[in-house]
Coordinates of C-alpha atoms in Angstrom, one line a residue:
X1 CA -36.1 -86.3 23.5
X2 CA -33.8 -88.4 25.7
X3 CA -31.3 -88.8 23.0
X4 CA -27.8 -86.0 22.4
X5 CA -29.5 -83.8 20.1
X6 CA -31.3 -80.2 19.7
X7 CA -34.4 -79.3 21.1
X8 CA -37.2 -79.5 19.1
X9 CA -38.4 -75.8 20.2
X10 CA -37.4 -72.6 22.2
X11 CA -38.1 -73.3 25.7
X12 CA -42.2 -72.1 26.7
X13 CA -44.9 -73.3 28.8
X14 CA -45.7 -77.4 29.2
X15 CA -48.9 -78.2 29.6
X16 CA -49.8 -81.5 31.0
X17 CA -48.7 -83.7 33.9
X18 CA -47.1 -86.1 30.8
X19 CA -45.4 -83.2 29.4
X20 CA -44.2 -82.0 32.8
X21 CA -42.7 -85.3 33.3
X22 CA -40.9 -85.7 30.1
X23 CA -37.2 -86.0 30.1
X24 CA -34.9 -83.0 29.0
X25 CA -32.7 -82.7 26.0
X26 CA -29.5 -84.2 26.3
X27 CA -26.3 -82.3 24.8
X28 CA -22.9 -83.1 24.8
X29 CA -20.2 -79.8 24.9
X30 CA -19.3 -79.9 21.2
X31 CA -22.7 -78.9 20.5
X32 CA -22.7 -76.5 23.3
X33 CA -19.6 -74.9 22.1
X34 CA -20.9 -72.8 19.2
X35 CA -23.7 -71.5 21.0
X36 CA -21.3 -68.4 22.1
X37 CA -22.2 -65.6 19.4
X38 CA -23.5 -61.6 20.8
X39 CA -27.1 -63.2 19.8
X40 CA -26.8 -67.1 20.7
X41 CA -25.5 -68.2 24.2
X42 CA -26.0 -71.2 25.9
X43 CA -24.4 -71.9 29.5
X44 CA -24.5 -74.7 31.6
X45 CA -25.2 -74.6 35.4
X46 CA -25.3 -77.4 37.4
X47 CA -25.4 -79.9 34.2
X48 CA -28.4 -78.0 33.2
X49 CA -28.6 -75.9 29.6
X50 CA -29.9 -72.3 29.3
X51 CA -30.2 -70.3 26.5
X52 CA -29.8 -67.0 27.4
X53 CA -29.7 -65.3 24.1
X54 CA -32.7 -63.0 24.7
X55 CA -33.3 -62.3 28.5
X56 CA -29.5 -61.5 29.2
X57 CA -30.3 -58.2 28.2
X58 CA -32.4 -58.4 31.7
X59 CA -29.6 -59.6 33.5
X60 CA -29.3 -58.0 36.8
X61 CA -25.4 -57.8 36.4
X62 CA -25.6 -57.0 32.3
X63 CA -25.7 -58.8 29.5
X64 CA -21.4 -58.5 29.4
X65 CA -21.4 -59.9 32.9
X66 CA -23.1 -63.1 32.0
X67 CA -22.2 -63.5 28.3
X68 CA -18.4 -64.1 29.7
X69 CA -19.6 -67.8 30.7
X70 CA -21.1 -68.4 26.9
X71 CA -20.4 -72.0 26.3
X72 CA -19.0 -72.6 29.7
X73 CA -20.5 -74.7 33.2
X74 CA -20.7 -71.6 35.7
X75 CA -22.0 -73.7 38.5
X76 CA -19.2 -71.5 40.4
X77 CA -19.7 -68.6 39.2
X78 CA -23.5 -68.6 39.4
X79 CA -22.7 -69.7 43.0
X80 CA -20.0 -67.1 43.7
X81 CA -22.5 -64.1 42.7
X82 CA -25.7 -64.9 44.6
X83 CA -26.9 -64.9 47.8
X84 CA -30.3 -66.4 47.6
X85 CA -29.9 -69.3 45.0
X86 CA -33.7 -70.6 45.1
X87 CA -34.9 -67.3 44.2
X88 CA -32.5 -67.1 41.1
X89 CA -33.5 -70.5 40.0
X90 CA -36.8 -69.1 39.4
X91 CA -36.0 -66.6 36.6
X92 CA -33.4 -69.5 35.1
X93 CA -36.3 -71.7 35.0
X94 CA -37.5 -70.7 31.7
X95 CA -34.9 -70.3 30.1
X96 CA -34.0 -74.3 30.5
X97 CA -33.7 -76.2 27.3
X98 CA -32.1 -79.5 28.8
X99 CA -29.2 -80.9 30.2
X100 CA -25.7 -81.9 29.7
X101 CA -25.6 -85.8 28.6
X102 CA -25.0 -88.5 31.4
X103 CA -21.8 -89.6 29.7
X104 CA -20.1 -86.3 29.6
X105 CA -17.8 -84.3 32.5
X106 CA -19.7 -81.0 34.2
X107 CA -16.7 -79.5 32.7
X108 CA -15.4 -78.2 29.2
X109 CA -12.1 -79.0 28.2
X110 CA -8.8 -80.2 30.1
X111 CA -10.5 -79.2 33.9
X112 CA -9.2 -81.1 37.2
X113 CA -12.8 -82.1 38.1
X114 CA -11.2 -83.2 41.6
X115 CA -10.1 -80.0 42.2
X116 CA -13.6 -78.3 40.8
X117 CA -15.0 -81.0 43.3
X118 CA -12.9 -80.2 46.2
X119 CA -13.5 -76.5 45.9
X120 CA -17.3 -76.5 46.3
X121 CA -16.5 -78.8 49.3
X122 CA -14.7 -76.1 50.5
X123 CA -17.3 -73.4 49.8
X124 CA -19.5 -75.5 51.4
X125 CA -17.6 -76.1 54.9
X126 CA -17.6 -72.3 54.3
X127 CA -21.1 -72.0 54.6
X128 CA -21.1 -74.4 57.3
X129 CA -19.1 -72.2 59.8
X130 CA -21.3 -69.2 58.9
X131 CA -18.4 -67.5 57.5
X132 CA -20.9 -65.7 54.8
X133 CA -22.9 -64.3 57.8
X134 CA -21.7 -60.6 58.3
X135 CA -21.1 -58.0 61.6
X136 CA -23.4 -55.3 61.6
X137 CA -21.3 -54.0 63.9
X138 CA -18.2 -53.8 62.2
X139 CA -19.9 -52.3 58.7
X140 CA -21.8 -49.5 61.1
X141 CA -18.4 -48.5 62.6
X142 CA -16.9 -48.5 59.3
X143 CA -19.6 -46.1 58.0
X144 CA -19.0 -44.1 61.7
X145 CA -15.4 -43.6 61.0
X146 CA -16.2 -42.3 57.4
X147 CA -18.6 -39.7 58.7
X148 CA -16.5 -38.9 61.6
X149 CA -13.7 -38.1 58.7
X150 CA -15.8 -35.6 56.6
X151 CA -17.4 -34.0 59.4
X152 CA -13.4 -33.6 61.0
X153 CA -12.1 -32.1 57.8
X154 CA -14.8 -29.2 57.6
X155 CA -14.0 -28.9 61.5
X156 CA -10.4 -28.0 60.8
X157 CA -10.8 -25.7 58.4
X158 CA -14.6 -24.3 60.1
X159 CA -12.2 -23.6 63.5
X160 CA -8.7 -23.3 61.8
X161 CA -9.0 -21.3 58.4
X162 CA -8.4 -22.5 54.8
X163 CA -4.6 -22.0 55.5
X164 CA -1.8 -24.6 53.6
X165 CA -1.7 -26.6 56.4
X166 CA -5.2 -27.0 57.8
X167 CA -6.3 -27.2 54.0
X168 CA -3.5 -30.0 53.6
X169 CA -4.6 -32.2 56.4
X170 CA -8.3 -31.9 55.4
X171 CA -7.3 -32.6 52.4
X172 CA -5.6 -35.7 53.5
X173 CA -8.3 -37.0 55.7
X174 CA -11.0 -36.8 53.3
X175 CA -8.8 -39.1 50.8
X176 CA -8.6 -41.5 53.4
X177 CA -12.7 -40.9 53.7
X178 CA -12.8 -41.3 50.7
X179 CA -10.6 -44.4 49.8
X180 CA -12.9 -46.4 52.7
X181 CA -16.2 -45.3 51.4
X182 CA -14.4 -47.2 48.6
X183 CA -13.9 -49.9 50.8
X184 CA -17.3 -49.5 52.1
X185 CA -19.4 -49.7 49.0
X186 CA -17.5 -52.3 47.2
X187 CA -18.5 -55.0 50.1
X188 CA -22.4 -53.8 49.1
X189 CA -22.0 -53.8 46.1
X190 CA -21.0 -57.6 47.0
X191 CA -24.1 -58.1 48.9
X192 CA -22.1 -59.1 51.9
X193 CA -23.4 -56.3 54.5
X194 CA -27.2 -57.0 54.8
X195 CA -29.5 -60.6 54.2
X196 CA -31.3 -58.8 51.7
X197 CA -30.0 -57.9 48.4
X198 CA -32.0 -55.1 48.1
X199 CA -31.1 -53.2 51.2
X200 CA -27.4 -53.9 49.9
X201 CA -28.1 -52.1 46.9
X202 CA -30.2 -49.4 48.8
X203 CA -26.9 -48.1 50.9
X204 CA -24.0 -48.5 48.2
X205 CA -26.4 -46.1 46.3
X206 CA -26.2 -43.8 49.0
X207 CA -22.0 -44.9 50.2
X208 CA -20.8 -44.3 46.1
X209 CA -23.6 -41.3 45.0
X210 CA -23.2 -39.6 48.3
X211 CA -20.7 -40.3 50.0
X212 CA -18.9 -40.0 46.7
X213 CA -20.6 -38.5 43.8
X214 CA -20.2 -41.7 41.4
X215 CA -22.4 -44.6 40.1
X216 CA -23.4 -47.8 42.0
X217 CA -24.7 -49.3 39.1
X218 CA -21.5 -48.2 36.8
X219 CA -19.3 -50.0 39.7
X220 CA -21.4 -52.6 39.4
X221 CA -21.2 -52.8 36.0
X222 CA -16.9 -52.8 35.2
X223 CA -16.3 -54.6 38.9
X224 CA -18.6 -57.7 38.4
X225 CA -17.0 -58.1 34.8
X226 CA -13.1 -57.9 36.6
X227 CA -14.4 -60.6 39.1
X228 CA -16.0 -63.0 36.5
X229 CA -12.8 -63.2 34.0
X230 CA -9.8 -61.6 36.1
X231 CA -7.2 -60.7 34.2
X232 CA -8.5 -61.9 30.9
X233 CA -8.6 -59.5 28.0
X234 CA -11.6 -58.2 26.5
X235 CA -13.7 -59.2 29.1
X236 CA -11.8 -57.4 32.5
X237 CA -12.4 -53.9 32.4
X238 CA -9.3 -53.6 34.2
X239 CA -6.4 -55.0 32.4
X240 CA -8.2 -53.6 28.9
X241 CA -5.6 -50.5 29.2
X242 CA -4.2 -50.8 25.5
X243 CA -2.8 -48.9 24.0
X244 CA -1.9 -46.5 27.0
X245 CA -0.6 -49.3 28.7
X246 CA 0.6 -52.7 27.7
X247 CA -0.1 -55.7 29.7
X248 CA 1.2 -59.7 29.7
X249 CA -0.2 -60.8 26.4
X250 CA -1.0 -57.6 24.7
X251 CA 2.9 -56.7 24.8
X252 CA 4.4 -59.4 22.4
X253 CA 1.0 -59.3 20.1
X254 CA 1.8 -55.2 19.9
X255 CA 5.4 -55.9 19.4
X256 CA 4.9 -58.3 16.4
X257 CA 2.3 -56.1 14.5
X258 CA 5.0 -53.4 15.1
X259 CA 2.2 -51.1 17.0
X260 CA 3.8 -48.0 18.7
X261 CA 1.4 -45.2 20.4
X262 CA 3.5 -45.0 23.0
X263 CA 7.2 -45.5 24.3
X264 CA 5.8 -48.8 26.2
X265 CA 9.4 -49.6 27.1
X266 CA 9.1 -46.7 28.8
X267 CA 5.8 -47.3 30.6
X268 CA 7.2 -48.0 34.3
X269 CA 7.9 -44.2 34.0
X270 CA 5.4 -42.8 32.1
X271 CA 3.1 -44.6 34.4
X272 CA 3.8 -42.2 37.8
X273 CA 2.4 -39.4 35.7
X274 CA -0.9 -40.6 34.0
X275 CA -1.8 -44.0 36.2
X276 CA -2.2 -43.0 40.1
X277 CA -2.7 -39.2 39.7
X278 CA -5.6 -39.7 37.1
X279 CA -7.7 -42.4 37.2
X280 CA -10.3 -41.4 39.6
X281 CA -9.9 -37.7 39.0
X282 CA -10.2 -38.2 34.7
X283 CA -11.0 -41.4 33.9
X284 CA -13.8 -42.8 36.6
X285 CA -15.2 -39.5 36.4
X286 CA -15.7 -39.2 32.6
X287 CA -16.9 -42.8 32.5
X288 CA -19.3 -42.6 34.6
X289 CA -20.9 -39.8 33.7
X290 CA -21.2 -41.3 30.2
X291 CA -22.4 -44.3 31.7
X292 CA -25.4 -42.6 34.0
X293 CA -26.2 -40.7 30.9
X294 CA -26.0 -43.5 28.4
X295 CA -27.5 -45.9 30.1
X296 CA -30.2 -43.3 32.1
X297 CA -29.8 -44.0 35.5
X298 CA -31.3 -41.0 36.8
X299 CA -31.1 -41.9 40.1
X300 CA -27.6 -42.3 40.1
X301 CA -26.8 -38.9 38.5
X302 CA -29.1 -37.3 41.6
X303 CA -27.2 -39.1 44.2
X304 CA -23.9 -37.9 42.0
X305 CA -25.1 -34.2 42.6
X306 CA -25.8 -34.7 45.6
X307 CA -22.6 -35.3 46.7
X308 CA -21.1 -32.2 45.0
X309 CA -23.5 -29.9 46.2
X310 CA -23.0 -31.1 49.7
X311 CA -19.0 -30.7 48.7
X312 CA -19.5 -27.2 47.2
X313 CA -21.6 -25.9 49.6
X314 CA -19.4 -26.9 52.5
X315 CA -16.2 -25.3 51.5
X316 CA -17.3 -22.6 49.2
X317 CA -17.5 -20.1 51.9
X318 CA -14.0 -20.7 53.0
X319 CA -12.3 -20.8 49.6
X320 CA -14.5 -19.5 47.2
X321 CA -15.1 -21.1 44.2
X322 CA -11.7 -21.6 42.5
X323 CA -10.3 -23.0 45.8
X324 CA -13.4 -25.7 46.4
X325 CA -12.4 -26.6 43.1
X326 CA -8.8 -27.4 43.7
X327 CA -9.6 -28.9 47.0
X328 CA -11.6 -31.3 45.2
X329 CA -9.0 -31.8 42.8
X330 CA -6.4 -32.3 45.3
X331 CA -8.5 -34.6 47.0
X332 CA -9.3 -36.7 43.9
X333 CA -5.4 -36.7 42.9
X334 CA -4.8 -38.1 46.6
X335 CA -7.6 -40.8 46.6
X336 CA -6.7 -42.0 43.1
X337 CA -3.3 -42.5 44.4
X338 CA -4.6 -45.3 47.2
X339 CA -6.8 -46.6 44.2
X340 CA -4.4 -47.5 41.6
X341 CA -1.5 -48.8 44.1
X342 CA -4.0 -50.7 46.5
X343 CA -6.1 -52.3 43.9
X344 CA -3.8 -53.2 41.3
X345 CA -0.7 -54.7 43.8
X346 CA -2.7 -57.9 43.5
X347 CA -3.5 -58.4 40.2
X348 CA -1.1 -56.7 37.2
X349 CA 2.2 -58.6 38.8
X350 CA -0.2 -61.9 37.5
X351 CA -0.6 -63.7 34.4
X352 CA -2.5 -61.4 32.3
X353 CA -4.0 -62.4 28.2
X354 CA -6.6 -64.3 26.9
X355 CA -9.4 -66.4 27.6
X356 CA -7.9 -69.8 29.1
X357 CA -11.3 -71.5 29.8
X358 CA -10.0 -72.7 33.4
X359 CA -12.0 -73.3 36.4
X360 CA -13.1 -70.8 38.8
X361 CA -10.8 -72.1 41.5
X362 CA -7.7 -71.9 38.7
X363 CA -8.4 -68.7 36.9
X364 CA -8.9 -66.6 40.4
X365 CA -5.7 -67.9 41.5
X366 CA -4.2 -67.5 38.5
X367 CA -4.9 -63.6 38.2
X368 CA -4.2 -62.6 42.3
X369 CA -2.0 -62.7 45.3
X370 CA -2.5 -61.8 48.8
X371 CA -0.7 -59.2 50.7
X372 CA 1.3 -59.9 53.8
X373 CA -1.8 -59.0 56.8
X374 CA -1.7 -56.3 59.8
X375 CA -4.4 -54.2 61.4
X376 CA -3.4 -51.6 59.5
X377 CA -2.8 -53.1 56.3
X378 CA -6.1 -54.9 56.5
X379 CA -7.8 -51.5 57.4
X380 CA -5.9 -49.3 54.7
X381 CA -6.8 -51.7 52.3
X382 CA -10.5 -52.4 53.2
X383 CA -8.8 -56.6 53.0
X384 CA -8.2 -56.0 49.5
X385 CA -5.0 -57.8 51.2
X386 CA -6.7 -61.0 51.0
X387 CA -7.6 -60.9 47.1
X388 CA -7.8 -64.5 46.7
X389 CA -10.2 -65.4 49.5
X390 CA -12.3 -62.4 48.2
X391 CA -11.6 -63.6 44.4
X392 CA -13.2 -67.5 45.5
X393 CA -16.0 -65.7 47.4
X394 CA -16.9 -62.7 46.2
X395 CA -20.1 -62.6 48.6
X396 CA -18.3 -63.3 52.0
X397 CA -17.7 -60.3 54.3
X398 CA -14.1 -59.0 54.7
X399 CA -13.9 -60.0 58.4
X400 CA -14.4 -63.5 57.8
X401 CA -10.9 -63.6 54.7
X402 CA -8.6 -64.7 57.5
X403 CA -10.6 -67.6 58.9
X404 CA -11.2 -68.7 55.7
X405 CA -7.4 -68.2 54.7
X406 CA -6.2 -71.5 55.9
X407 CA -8.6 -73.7 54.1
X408 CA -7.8 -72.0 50.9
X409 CA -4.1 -72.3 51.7
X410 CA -4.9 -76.1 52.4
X411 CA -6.9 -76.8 49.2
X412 CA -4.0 -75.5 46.7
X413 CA -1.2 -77.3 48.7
X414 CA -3.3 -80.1 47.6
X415 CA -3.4 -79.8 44.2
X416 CA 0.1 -78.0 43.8
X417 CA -1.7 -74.3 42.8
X418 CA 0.5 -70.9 44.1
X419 CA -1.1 -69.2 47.0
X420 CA 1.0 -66.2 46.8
X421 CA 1.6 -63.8 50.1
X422 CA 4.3 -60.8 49.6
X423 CA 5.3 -57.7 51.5
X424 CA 3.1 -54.6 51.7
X425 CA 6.1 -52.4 50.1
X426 CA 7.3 -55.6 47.6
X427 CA 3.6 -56.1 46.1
X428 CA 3.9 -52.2 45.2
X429 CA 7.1 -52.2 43.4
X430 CA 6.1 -55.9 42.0
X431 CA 3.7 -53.2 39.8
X432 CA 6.5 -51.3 38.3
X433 CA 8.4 -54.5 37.8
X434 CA 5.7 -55.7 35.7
X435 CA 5.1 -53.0 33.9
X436 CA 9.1 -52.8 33.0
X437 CA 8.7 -56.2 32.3
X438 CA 6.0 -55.9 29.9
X439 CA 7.8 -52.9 28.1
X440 CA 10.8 -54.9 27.6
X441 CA 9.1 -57.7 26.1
X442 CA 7.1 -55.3 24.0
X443 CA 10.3 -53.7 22.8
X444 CA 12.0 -57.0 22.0
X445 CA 9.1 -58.5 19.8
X446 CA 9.1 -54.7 18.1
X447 CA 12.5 -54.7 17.3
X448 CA 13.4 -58.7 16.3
X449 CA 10.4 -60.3 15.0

């Protein structure tokens, strides 16, 4: 049993004070490595091996979230998702079926182990100045200030008329409601608002099915999957735009195979018309109501209606029902705008393709940048400003990024990594760039090879 080798059984119940003291399985990575198949996955967490082939159906996060680490340590991921690690450790518990071998590295492949090292000493001074602790203050006045914005747009048109210009500004004000209740459910969707997981999961029910008539657990779902790989193909919901869009990577490999849906040297252009106008208003909307059906969250598609018949039933009587309808749109088009432009400034000017196996310090950095900070910048962007302190710790409230800032800075001086800041204005047009970019290379690989 000590030896490198298989375990004798599936892991189950010991009985016995001997058999509760016997050592674990050893293994060594290379026979760790195959165990990455849709029915066989092994990860390693903290040296210790868990096969997770049957429960990570169960998985809180989905069984996509977790099968992303197959065959890989996610000390730092397990770490980076979790609040309450001794409570998790129970449900791993049974699924243990040994450990890695003394002799080999907590790491697959060609890792910096000092740098995986320094970065958990980091997280760990982290933890020391409490910078995981949140403000109830500052999430209550960010959920005042969304309230105050709904309850102000059906002011102006309740006291004003449904007229172009009050309809305009109301329209306007409840985009920006809207893009903060954004804001607002993403951080408990994080669990960084309340101690308790639970309650955290309680209000961004109530933040994304009320306050905005989609999913919490379909967020959930794509977002946690985009924060586990960034950027990688495949596995971030985010960058899997092909063919509509092509992205690092996928441009050459559509280029050689001679693939053309589209005019992708074009897609800088095409991109004004389908990307910002249309995500939230066609996209999110008809995958999440697949979702919510599909997978039968009922209580999702309740909170869903409830936020339209709160909509509906507020601006019917001034419009009718043909011009609730295109308020909604217009509101939609506006907020999907702020969507696109604010989340993706960080993260499609980056290296974007396949699975590179890095460490979670490297691939984070590897897939964002930060934006230039202001009060207003960090305020229009719910801190999405500071990607790569919220990329390293997903779990830390927003109001803590900029105290943490200059460790981070100090740890990838260190060991030569890019912390990347830009201007508010050059991180937008860095997104057209890239997409040019990608085009031309796409066109190119069509063309010669």
């Amino acid at each position: 049993m000590g030896g490198v080798g298989e375990p004798g059984g599936g892991p189950g119940p010991r009985e016995g004070p001997a058999q509760l003291a016997a050592p674990l399985p050893t293994f060594c990575w290379e026979q760790i490595r195959p165990h990455n198949l849709p029915g066989d996955k092994w990860l390693v967490i903290e040296r210790r091996v868990y096969d997770i082939s049957r429960w990570a159906q169960r998985h809180p996060g989905g069984s996509r979230l977790i099968g992303h680490h197959g065959a890989e340590d996610a000390t730092d991921a397990f770490h980076a998702f979790h609040q309450d690690l001794n409570f998790v450790r129970k449900f791993l518990q049974p699924l243990l079926i040994g450990e890695l071998a003394p002799e080999e590295p907590s790491q697959d492949g060609p890792q910096d182990a000092q740098l995986v090292e320094d970065f958990r000493a980091l997280r760990q001074a982290a933890e020391d100045m409490k910078l995981f602790e949140a403000k109830p203050t500052f999430f209550a006045l960010l959920l005042g200030h969304i309230l105050a914005m709904e309850v102000l747009a059906w002011l102006i048109i309740y006291l004003f008329g449904p007229g172009w210009v009050p309809s305009t500004l109301a329209a306007l004000i409840l985009a920006i409601s809207q893009a903060q209740s954004w804001c607002l459910q993403h951080d408990l969707g994080h669990t960084s608002v309340f101690r308790k997981s639970w309650w955290n999961h309680m209000a961004q029910q109530f933040v994304m099915g009320q306050l905005k008539g989609f999913s919490a657990h379909w967020w959930n779902f794509r977002h946690f999957q985009h924060h586990a790989k960034p950027n990688i193909f495949h596995k971030d919901p985010d960058v899997t735009v092909a063919p509509v869009f092509l992205l690092g990577e996928s441009s050459i490999e559509y280029g050689r195979k001679k693939r053309r849906y589209l005019p992708y040297n074009h897609q800088h252009l095409y991109f004004f018309l389908i990307g910002p106008p249309l995500l939230t208003l066609v996209n999110f909307e008809v995958e999440n109501l697949a979702y919510m059906l599909v997978c039968m969250q009922w209580m999702d598609l309740l909170w869903a209606a409830s936020f339209y018949s709160r909509f509906f039933l507020s601006y019917i009587p001034f419009y009718g029902l043909t011009g609730a309808l295109l308020l909604f749109v217009a509101v939609r088009v506006l907020e999907s705008h702020w969507f696109v432009w604010i989340t993706q400034m960080n993260h499609i000017p980056k290296e974007i393709g396949h699975e590179k196996h890095r460490d979670w310090a490297s691939s984070q950095l590897a897939a964002t940048c930060n934006v230039e900070t202001s009060l207003f910048i960090d305020w229009f962007s719910g801190h999405l400003n500071f990607q790569i302190e919220h990329h390293l710790f997903p779990t830390m409230p927003r109001h803590n990024y900029h105290r943490v800032a200059p460790l981070v800075k100090t740890l990838c001086a260190k060991h030569g990594l890019n912390y990347e800041v830009k201007p508010f204005l050059t991180a937008l047009v860095d997104i057209i760039g890239s997409l040019k970019k990608s085009g031309d290379v796409w066109l190119d690989a069509y063309l010669h090879q």
